[in-house]
Tab-separated table of C-alpha atoms and ligand atoms in Angstrom:
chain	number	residue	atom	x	y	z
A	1	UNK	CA	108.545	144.903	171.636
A	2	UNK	CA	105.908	142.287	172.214
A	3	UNK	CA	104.565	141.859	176.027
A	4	UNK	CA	101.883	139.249	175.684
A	5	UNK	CA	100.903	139.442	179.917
A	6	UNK	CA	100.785	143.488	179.074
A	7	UNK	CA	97.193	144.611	180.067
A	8	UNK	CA	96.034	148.189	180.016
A	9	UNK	CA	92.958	149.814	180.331
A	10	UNK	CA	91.216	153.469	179.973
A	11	UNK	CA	89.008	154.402	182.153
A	12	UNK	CA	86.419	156.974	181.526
A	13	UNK	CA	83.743	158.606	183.582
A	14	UNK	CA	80.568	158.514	181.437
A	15	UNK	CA	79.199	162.264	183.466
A	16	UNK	CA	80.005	164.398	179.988
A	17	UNK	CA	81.131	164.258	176.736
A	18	UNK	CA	84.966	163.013	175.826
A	19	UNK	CA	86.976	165.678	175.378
A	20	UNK	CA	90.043	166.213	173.196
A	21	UNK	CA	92.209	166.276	176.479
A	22	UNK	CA	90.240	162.379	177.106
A	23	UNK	CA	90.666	161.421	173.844
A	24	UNK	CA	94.570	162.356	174.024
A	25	UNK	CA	95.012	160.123	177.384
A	26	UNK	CA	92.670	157.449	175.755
A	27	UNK	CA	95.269	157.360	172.449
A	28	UNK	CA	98.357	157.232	174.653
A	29	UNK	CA	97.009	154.392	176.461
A	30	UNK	CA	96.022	152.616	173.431
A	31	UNK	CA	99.095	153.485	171.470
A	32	UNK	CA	101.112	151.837	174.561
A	33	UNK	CA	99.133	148.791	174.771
A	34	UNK	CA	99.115	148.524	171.124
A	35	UNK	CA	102.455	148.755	170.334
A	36	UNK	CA	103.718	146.558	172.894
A	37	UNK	CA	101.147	143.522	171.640
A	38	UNK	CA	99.164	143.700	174.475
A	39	UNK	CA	95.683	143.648	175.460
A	40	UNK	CA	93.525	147.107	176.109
A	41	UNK	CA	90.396	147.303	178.203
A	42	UNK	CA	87.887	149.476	177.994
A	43	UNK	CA	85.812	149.965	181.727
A	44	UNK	CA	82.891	152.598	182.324
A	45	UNK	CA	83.373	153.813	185.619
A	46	UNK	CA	79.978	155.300	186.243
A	47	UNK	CA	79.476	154.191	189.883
A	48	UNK	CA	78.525	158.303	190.842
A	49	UNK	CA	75.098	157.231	189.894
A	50	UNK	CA	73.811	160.729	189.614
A	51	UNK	CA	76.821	162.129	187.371
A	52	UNK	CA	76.902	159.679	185.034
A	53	UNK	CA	74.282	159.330	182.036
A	54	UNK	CA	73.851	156.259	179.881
A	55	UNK	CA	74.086	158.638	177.210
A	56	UNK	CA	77.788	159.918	177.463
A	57	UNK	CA	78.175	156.362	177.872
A	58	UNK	CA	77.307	155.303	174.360
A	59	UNK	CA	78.758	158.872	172.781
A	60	UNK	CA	81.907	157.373	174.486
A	61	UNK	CA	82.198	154.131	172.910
A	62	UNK	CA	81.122	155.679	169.503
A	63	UNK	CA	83.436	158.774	169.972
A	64	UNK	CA	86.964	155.997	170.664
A	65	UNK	CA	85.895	154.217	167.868
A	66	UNK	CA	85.331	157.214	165.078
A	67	UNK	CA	88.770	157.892	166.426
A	68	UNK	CA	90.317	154.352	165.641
A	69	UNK	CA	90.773	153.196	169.373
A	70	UNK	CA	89.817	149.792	170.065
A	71	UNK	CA	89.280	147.442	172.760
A	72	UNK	CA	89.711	143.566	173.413
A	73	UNK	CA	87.587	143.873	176.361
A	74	UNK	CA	85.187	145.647	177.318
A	75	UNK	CA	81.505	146.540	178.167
A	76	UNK	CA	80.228	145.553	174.424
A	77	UNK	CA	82.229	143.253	173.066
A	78	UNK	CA	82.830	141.384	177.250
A	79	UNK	CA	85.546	139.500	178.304
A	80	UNK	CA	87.186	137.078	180.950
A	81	UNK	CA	87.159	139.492	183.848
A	82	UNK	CA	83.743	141.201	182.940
A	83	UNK	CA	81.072	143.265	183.540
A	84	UNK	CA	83.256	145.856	182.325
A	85	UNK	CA	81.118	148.562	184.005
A	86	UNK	CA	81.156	149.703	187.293
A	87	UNK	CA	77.446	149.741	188.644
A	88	UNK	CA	77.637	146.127	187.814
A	89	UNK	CA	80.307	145.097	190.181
A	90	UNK	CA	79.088	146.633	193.412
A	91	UNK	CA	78.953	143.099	195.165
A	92	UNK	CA	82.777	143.062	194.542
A	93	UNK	CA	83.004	146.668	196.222
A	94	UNK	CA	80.969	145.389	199.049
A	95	UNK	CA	83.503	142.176	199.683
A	96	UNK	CA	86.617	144.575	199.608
A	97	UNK	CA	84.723	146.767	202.398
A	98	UNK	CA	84.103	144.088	204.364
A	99	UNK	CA	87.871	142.974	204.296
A	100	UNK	CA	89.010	146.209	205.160
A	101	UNK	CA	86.195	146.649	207.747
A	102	UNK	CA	87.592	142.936	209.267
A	103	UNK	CA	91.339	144.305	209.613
A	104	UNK	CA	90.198	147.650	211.200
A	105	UNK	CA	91.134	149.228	208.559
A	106	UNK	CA	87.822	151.935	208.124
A	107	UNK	CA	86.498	154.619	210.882
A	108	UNK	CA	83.041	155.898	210.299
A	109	UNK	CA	83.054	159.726	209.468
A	110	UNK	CA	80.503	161.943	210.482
A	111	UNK	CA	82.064	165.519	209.353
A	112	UNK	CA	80.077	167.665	206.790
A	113	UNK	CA	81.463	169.422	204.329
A	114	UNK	CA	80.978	172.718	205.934
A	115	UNK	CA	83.358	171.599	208.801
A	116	UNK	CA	85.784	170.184	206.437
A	117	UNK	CA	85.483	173.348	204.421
A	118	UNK	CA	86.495	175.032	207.799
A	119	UNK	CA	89.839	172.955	208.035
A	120	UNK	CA	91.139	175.411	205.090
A	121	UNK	CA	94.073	175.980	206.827
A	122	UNK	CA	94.877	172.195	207.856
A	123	UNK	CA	98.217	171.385	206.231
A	124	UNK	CA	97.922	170.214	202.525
A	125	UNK	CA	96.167	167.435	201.047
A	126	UNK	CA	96.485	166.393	197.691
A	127	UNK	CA	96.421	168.830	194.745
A	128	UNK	CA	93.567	167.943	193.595
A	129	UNK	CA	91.394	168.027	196.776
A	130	UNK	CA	92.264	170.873	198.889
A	131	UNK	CA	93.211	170.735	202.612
A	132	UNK	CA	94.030	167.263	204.020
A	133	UNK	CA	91.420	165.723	206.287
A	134	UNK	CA	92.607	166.305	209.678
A	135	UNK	CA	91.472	163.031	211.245
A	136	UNK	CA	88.425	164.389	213.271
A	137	UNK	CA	86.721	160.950	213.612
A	138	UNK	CA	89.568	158.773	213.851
A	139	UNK	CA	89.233	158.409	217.093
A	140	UNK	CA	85.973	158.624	218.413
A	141	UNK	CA	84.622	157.103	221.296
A	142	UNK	CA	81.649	154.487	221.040
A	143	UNK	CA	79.162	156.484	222.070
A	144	UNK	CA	80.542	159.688	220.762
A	145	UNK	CA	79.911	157.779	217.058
A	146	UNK	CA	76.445	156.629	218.631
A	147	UNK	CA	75.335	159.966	219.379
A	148	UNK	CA	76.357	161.326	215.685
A	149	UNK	CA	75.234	158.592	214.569
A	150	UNK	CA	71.509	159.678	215.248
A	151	UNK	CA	72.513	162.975	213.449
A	152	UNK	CA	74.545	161.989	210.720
A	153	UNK	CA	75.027	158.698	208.660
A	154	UNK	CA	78.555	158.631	208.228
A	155	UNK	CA	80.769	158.139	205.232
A	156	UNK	CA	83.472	155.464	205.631
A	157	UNK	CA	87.683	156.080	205.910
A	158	UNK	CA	90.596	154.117	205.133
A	159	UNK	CA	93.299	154.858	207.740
A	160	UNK	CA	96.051	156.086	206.166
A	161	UNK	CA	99.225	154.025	207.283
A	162	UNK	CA	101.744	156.321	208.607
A	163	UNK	CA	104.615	155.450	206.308
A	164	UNK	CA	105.572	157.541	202.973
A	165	UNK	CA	104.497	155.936	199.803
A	166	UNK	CA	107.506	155.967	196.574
A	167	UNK	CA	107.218	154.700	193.075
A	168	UNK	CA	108.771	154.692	190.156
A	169	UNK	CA	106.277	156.507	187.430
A	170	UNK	CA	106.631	155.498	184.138
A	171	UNK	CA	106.184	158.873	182.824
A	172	UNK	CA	106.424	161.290	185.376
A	173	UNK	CA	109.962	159.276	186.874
A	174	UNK	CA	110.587	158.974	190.581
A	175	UNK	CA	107.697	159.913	193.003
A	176	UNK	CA	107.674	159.794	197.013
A	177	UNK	CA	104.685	160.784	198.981
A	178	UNK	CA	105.057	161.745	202.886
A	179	UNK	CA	103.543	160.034	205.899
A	180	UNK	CA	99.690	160.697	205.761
A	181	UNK	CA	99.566	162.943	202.555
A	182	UNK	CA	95.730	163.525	201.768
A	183	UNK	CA	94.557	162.385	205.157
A	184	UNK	CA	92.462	159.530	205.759
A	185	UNK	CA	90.311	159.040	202.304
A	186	UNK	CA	86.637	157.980	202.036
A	187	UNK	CA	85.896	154.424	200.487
A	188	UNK	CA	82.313	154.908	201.012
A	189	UNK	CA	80.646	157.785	200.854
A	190	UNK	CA	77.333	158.855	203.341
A	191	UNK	CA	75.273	158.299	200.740
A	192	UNK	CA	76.428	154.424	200.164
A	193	UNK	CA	78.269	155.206	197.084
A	194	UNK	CA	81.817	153.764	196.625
A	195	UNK	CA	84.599	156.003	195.959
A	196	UNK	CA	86.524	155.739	193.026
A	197	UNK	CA	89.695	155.219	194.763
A	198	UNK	CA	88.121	151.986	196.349
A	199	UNK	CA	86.020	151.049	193.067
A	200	UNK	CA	89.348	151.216	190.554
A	201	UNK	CA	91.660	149.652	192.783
A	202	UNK	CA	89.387	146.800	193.025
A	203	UNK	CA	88.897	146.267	189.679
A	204	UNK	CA	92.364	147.031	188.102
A	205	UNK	CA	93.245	143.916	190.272
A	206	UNK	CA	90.590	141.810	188.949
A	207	UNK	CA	90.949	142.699	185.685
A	208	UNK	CA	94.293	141.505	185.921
A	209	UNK	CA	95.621	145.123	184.643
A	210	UNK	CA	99.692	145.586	184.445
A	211	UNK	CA	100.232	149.212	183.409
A	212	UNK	CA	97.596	152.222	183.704
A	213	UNK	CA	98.217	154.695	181.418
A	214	UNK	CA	96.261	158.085	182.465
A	215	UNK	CA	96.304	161.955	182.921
A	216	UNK	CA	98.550	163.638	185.263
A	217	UNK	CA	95.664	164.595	187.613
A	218	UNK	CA	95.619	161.274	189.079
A	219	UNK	CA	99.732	161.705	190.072
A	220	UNK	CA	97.951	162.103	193.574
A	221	UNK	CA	95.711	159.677	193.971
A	222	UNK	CA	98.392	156.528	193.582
A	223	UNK	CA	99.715	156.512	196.922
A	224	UNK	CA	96.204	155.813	198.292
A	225	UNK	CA	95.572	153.326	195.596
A	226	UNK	CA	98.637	151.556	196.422
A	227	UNK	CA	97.938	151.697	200.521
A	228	UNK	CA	94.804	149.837	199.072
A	229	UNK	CA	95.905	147.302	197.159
A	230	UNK	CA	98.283	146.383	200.195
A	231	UNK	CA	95.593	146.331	202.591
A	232	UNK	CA	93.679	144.195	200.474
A	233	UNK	CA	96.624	142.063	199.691
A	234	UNK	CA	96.159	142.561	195.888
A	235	UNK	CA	99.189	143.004	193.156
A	236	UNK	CA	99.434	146.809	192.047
A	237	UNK	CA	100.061	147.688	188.634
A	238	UNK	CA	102.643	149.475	186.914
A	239	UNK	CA	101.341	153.098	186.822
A	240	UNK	CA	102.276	156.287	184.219
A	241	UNK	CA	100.723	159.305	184.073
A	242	UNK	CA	100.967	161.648	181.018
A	243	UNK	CA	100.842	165.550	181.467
A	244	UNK	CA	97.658	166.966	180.952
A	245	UNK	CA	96.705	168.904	177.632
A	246	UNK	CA	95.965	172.494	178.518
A	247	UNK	CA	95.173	175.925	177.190
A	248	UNK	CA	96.145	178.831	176.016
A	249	UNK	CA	95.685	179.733	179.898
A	250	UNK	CA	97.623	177.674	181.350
A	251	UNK	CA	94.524	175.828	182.365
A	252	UNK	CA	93.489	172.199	181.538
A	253	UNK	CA	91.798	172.180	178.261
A	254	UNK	CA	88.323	172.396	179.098
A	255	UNK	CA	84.843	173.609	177.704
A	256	UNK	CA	85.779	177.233	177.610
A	257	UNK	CA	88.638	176.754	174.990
A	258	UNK	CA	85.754	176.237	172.310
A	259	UNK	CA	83.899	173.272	170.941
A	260	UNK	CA	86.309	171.238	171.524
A	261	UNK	CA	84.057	167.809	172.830
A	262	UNK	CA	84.894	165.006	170.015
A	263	UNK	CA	80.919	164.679	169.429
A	264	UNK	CA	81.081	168.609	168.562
A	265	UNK	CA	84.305	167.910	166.271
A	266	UNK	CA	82.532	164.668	164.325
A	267	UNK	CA	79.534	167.584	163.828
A	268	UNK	CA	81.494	169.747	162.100
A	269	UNK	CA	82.345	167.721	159.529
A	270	UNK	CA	85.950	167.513	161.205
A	271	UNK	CA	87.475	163.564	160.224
A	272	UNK	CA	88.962	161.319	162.997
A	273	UNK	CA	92.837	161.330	161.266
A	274	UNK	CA	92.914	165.199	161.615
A	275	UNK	CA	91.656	165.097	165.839
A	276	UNK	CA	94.695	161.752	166.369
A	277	UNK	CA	96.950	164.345	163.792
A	278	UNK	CA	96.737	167.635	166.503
A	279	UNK	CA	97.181	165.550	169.220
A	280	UNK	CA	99.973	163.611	168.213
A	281	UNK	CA	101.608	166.593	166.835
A	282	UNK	CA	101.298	168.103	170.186
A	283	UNK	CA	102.116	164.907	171.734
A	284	UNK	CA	106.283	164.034	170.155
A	285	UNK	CA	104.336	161.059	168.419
A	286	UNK	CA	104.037	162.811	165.066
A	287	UNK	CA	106.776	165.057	163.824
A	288	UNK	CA	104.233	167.209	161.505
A	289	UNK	CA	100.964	168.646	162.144
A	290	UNK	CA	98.731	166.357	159.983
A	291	UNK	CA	96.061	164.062	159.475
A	292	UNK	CA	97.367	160.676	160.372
A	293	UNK	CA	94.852	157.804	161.290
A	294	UNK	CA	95.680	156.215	165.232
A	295	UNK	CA	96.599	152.654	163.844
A	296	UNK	CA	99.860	154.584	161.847
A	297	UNK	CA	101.298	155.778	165.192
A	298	UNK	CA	101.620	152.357	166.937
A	299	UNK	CA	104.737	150.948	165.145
A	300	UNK	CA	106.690	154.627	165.922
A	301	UNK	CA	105.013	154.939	169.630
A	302	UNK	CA	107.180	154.947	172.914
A	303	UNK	CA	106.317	156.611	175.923
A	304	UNK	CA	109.523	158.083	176.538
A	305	UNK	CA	108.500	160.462	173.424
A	306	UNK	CA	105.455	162.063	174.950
A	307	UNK	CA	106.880	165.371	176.945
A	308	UNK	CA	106.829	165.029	180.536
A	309	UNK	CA	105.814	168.955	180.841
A	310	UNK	CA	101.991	169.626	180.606
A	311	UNK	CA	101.513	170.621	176.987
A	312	UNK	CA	100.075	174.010	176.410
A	313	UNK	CA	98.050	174.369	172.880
A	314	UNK	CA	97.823	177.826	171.524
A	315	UNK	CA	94.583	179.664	169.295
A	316	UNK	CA	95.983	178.429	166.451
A	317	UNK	CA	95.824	174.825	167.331
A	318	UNK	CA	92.556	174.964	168.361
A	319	UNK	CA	91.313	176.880	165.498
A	320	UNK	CA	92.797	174.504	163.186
A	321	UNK	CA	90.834	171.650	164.801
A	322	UNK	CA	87.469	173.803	165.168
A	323	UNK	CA	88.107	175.317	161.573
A	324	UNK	CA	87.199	178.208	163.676
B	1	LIG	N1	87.383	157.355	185.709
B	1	LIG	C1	88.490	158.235	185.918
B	1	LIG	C2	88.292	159.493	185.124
B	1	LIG	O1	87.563	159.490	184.149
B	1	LIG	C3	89.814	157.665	185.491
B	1	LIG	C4	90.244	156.570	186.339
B	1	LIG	C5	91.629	156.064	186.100
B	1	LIG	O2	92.131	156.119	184.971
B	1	LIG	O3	92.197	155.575	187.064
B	1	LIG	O4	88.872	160.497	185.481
């Protein structure tokens, strides 16, 4: 299947080093550009100044490559709809604020996180944030926001329409959202950073993406990413999120499941084809546990193949990786 107006993209966060659970998102959505003739884009999202380090930013684009992912865009090789980084397009963040701002669309916020901390028994948010914010600031009076003002400089919300939010996921099938799930979310934090919700729905659109391909955690955050891209009168993409890789605990692979960064693999002597190998193996896009180079899975690779449970990886796995 060719799509020639198929754009993807991955997406990483350059605050630590890629992970085999990254790497396994950043193959899927390679493998599904790839193999439907499309075009992949590579975008550093480090606009959390302080997390982010220009040196996980290089290991990054060295690790994707020792694994035989590339890019037709992106921060080092550029591109129609570049910079390709996020610190470089704050203007762009700044015009989308400003349209929101005009349509009465944002509320200041001046709750800390101790009193949001305290709202532990609000109804649920999203999974992956805790309780929901209950809308404390939404409607302040003028001077009540003067007088926190002089206290407090606020972080910025969207108001969350009151309408639920349903899509079709291309992995993870059907999904509906109620009326105000999450709360009202922050575009702009106190401390003048832009929040990633704001900063990726802003440039998915002008990067012209079609389809993001990326890790179940982020189920949660579409809804608000689509109540964006209305409000901003932008197209949305086409959005599938894979299950998560996680460990013998249950638990999202993660630093304590052993050296298993792709910088710590390449150290060991371990070779690209036998990291893409486990994964796919793990992944329904490789029917036997071995060394096979990325480029080999793209003519065999379909979504549909990659399970829509998370995936849990056992000792063995990882100690046949580690060589440990
Ligand atoms: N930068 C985000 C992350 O590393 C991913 C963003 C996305 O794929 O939408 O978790």
């Amino acid at each position: 299947m060719t799509e020639a107006n198929y754009r993807g993209r991955f997406a990483p966060t350059p605050s630590g080093e890629m992970h085999v659970g990254n790497a396994r998102t950043a193959l899927i959505a390679w493998l599904d550009a790839r193999s439907r003739g499309g075009t992949f884009v590579l975008r550093m999202e480090d606009i959390d100044g302080p997390r982010c380090k220009p040196h996980f930013y290089d290991l990054i684009l060295e690790d994707l490559r020792w694994l035989g992912i590339d890019w037709d865009e992106g921060p080092d090789v550029g591109g129609p709809y570049g910079p390709y980084v996020q610190s470089l397009r704050l203007a762009d963040y700044d015009e989308a604020l400003k349209r929101l701002e005009a349509r009465g669309l944002l509320y200041p916020c001046y709750c800390s996180r101790a009193e949001l901390l305290a709202v532990a028994s609000a109804p649920h948010g999203l999974a992956s944030e805790g309780p929901a914010y209950p809308g404390t600031c939404r409607h302040l009076t003028d001077e009540e926001r003067r007088e926190r003002e002089r206290k407090k400089s606020p972080s910025l919300r969207f108001r969350l329409p009151d309408r639920a939010v349903a899509f079709e996921d291309g992995a993870a099938g059907p999904q509906r959202f109620a009326p105000g799930a999450g709360g009202d979310f922050v575009v702009r934090r106190a401390d003048g950073i832009v929040s990633y919700q704001l900063a990726v729905v802003v440039d998915d659109a002008a990067m012209a993406i079609t389809d993001v391909v990326r890790g179940a955690d982020l189920l949660d955050s579409t809804p608000r990413q689509l109540f964006l891209f209305e409000a901003l009168g932008l197209n949305a993409p086409r959005y599938a999120h894979v299950p998560l890789l996680c460990g013998p605990d249950g638990k999202r692979l993660a630093k304590r499941h052993g050296a298993l960064s792709i910088r710590a693999l390449r150290e060991r002597g371990v070779r690209p084809e036998q990291v893409v190998g486990a994964i796919a193996a793990v992944s329904g896009l490789h029917d036997r546990p071995e060394p096979i180079a990325a480029r080999e899975l793209i003519a065999g690779f379909r979504l549909e193949k990659v399970p829509k449970e998370p995936v849990v990886v056992d000792e063995a796995w990882i100690a046949g990786l580690t060589g440990g």
